[in-house]
mmCIF file of C-alpha atoms in Angstrom:
data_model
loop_
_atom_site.group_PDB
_atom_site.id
_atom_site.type_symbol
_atom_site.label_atom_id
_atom_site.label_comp_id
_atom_site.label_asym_id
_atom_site.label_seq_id
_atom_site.Cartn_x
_atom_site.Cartn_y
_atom_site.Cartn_z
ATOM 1 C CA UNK A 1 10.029 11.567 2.021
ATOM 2 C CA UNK A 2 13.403 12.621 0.245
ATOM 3 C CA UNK A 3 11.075 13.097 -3.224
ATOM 4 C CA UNK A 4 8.652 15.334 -1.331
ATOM 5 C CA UNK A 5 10.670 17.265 1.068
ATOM 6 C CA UNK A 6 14.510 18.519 1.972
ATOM 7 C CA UNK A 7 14.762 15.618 4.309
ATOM 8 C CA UNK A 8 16.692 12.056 4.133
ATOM 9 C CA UNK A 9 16.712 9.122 5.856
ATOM 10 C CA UNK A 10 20.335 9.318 7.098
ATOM 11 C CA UNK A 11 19.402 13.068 8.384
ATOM 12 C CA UNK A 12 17.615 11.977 11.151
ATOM 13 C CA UNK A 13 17.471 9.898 14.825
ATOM 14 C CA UNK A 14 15.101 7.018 14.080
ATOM 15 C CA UNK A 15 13.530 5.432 17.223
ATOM 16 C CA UNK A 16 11.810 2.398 17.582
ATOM 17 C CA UNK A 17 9.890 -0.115 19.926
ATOM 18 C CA UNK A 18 10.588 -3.180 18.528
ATOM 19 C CA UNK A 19 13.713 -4.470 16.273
ATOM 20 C CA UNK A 20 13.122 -5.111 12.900
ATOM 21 C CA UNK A 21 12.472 -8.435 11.578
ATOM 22 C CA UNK A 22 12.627 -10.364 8.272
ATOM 23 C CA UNK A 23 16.609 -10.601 8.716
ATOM 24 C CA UNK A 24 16.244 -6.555 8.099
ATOM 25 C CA UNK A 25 19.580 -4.972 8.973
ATOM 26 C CA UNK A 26 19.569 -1.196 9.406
ATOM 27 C CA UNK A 27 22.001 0.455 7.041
ATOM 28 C CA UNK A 28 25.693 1.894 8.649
ATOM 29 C CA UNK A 29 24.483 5.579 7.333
ATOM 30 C CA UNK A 30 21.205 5.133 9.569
ATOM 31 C CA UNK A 31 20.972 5.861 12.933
ATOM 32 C CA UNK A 32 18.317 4.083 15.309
ATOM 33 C CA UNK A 33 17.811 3.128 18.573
ATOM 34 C CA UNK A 34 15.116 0.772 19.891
ATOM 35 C CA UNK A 35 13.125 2.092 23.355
ATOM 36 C CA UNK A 36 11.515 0.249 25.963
ATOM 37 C CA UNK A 37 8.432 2.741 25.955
ATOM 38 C CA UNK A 38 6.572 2.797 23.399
ATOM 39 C CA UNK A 39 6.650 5.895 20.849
ATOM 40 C CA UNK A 40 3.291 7.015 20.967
ATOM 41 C CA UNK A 41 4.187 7.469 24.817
ATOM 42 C CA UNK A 42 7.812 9.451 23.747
ATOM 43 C CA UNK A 43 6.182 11.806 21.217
ATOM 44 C CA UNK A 44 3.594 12.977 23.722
ATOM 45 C CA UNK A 45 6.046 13.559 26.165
ATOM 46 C CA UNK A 46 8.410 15.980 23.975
ATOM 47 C CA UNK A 47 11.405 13.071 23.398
ATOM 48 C CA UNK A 48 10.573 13.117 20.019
ATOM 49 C CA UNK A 49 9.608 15.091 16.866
ATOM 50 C CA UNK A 50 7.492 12.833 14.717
ATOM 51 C CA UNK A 51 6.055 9.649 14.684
ATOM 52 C CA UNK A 52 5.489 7.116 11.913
ATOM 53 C CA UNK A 53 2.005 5.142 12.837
ATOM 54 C CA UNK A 54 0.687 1.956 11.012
ATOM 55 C CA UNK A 55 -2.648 3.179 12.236
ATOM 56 C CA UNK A 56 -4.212 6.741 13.320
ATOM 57 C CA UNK A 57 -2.691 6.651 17.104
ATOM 58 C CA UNK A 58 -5.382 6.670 19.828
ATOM 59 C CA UNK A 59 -4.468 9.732 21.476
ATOM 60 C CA UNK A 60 -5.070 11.773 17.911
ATOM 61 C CA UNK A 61 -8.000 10.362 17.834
ATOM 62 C CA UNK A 62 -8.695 11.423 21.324
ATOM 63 C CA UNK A 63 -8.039 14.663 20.825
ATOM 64 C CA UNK A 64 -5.447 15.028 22.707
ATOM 65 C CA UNK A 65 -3.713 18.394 21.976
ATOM 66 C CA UNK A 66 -0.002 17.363 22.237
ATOM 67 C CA UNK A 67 -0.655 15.527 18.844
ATOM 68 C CA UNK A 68 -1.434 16.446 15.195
ATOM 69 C CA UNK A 69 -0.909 15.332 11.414
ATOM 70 C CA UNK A 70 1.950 16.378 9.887
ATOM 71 C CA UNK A 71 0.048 17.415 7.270
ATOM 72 C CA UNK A 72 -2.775 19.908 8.551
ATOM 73 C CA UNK A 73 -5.115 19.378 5.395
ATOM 74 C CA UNK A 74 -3.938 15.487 4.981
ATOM 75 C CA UNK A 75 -6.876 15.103 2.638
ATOM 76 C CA UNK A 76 -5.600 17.437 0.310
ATOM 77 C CA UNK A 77 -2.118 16.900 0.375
ATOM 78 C CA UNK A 78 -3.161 13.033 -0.191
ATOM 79 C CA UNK A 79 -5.026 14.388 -3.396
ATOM 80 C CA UNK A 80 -2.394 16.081 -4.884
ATOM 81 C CA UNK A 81 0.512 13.093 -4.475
ATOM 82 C CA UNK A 82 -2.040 10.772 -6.267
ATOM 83 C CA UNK A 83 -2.959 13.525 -8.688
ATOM 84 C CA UNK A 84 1.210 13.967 -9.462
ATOM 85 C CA UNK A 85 2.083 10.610 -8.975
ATOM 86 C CA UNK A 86 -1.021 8.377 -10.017
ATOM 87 C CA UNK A 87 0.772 6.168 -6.986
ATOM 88 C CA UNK A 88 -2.079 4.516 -4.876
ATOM 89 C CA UNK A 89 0.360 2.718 -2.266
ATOM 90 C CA UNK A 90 -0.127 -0.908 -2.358
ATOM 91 C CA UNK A 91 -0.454 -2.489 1.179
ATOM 92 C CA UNK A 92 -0.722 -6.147 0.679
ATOM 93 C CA UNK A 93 0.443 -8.679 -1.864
ATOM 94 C CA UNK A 94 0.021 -12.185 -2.334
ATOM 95 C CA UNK A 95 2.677 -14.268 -2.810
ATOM 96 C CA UNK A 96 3.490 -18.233 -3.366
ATOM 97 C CA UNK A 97 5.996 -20.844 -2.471
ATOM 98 C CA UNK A 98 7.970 -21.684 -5.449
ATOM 99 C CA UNK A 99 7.396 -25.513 -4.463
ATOM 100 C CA UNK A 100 3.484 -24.453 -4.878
ATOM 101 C CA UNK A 101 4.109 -22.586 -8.070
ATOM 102 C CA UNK A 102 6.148 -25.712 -9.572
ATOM 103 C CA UNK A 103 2.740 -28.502 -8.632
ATOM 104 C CA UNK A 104 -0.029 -25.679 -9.430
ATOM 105 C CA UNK A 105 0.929 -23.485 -11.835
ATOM 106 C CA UNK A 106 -1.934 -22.171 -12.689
ATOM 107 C CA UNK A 107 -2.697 -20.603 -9.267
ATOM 108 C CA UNK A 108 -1.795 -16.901 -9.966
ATOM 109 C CA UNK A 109 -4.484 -16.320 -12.388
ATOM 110 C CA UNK A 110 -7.131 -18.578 -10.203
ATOM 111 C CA UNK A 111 -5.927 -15.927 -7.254
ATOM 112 C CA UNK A 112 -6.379 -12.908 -9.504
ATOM 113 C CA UNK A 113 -9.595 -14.385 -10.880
ATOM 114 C CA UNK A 114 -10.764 -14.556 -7.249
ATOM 115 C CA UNK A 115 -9.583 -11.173 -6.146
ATOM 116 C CA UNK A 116 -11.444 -9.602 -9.094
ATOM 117 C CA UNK A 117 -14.555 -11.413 -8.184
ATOM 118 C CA UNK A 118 -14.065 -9.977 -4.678
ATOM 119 C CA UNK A 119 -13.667 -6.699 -6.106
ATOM 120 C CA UNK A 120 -16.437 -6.919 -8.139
ATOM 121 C CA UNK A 121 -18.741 -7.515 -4.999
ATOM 122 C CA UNK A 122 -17.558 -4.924 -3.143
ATOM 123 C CA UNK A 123 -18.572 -2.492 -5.692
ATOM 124 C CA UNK A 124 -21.484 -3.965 -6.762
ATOM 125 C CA UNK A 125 -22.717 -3.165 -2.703
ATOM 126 C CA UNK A 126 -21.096 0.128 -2.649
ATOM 127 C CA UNK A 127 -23.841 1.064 -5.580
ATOM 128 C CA UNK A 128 -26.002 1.802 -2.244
ATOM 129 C CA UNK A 129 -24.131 3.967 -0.265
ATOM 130 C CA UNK A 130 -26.691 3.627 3.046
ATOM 131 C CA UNK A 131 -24.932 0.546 3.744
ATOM 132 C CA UNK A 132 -22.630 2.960 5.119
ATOM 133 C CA UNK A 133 -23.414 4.453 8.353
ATOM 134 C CA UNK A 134 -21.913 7.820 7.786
ATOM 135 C CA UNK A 135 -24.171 10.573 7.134
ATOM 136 C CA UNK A 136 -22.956 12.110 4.050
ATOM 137 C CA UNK A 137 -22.310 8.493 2.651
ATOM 138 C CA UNK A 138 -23.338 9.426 -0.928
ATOM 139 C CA UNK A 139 -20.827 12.541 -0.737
ATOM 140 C CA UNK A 140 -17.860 10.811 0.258
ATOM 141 C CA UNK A 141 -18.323 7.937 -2.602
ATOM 142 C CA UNK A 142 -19.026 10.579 -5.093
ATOM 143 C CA UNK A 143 -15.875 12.801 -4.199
ATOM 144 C CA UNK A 144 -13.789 9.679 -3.434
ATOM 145 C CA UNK A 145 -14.746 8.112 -7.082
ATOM 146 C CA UNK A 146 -13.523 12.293 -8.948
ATOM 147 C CA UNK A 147 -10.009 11.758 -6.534
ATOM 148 C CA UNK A 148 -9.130 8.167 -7.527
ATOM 149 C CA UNK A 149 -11.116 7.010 -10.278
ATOM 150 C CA UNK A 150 -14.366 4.526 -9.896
ATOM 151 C CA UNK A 151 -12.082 1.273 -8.764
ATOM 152 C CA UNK A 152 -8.653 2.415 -7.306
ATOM 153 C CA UNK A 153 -7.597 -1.315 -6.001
ATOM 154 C CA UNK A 154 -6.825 -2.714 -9.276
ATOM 155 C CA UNK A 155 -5.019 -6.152 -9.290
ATOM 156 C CA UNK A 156 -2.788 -7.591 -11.412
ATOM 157 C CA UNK A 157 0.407 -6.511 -12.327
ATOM 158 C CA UNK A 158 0.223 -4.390 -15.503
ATOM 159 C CA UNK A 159 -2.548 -1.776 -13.512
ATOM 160 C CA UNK A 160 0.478 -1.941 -10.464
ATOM 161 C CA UNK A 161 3.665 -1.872 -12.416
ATOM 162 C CA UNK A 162 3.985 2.294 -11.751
ATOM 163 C CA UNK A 163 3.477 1.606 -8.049
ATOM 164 C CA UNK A 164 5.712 -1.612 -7.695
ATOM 165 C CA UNK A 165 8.682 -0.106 -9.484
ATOM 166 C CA UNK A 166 8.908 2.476 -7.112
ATOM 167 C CA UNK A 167 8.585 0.158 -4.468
ATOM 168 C CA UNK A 168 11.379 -1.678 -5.384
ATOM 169 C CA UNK A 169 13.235 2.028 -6.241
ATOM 170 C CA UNK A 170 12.245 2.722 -2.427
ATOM 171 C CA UNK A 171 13.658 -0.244 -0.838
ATOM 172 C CA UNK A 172 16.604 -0.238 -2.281
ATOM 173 C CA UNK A 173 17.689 3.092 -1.009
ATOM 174 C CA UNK A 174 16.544 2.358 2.285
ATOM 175 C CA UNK A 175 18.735 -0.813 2.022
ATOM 176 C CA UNK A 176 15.767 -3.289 2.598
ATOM 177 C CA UNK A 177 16.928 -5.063 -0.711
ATOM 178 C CA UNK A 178 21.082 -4.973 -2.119
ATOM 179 C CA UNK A 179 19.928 -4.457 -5.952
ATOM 180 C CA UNK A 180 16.654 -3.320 -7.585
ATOM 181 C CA UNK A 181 15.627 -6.039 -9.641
ATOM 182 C CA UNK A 182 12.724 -5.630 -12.329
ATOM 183 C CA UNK A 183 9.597 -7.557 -12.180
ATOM 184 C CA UNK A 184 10.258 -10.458 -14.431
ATOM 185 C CA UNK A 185 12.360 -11.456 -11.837
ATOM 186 C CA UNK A 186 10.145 -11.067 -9.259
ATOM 187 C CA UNK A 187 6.965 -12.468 -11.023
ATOM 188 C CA UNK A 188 6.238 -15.854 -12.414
ATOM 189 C CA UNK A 189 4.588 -16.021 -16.039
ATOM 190 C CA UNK A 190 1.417 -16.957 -16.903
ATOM 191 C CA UNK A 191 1.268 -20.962 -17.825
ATOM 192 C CA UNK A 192 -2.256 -21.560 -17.617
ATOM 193 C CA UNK A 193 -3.820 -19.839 -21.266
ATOM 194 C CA UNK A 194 -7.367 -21.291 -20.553
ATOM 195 C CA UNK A 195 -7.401 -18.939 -17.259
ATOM 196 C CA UNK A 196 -5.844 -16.677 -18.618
ATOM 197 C CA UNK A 197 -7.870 -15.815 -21.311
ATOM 198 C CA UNK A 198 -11.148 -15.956 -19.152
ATOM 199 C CA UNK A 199 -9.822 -12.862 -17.110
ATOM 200 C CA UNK A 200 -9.841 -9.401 -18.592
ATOM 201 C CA UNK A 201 -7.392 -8.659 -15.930
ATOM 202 C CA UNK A 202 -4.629 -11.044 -17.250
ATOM 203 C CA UNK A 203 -5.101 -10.572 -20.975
ATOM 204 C CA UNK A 204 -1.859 -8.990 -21.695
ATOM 205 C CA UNK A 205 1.756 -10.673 -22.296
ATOM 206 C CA UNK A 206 4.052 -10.877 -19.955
ATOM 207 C CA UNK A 207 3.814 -11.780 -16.380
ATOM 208 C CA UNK A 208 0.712 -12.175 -13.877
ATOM 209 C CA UNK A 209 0.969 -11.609 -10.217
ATOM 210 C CA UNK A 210 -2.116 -11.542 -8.003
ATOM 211 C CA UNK A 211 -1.497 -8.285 -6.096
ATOM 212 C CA UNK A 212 -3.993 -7.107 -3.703
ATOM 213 C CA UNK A 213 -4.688 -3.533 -2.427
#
């Protein structure tokens, strides 16, 4: 938000419905309060200005007039951050115990080898779009393929290292993490050169992390 607009986080009231976990603690220079109701509920009744959704709220997709996107033409304005950025936020990663890492260390590139394989399938069935049942499925592949390129959920962590440095840039100013830490420390190396060497994804140097879109 403070790279795209005038506003900071320590500008404004932040409500919530639930606390935060995973030993989160909300910086002194951030105010929040947590609500009983939930904030769907308190934007459509005027208590507050915006709300921050993991998924499109029910009442937008109702229709219901006391709600819009921030963004009027989202699809555009979605366009043009990837287009300036080449940032596809990531949304899930896979991660290991350190005890796992230390009996199996060869399971990064067996994940990565797996997610790949995944990906591949995926793709392969998206070659005929009336899977889909949208009527204009051929459209939307086409124009989604000239926005983001023909595979935009590439794994590994050399086609991610953009995105996850500016994750880690992110949390620290919104004090989810003390220090900002580069990913060799956050990334085991490659052990396992038989793997590795099998999966176009992994043949670089340097460190292998299955991350998954």
């Amino acid at each position: 938000m403070k790279s795209s607009t005038a506003f900071a986080l320590q500008d404004m009231q932040w409500v919530t419905c639930s606390p935060e976990g995973a030993r989160y603690e909300v910086p002194a220079n951030i105010s929040m309060t947590t609500q009983e109701k939930d904030v769907e509920s308190l934007l459509l009744d005027g208590q507050l200005d915006a709300l921050i959704a993991a998924n499109v709220p029910l009442s937008y997709r109702a229709g219901d007039p006391r709600i819009r996107r921030l963004f009027r033409d989202c699809g555009t304005a979605v366009q043009e951050y990837f287009a300036k950025t080449q940032i596809f936020p990531i949304t899930h990663a896979i991660v290991r115990k350190e005890s796992l890492l230390g009996k199996y260390p060869w399971i990064g590139e067996r994940l990565i080898l797996a997610f790949n394989e995944v990906d591949r399938l995926c793709r392969q069935r998206y070659q005929y779009p009336k899977r889909f049942s949208f009527p204009t499925a051929v459209l939307l592949r086409e124009e989604e393929e000239k926005r983001f390129g023909k595979n935009p959920w590439s794994h590994g962590l050399s086609a991610n290292t953009h995105v996850l440095e500016k994750f880690i840039e992110y949390a620290n100013q919104q004090g989810y993490i003390s220090s900002r830490p580069t990913l060799n420390d956050l990334f085991a190396r490659s052990e396992d050169k038989s793997v590795l060497a099998r999966d176009e994804a992994s043949q670089r140097v340097g460190p292998s992390v299955a991350v998954s879109r």
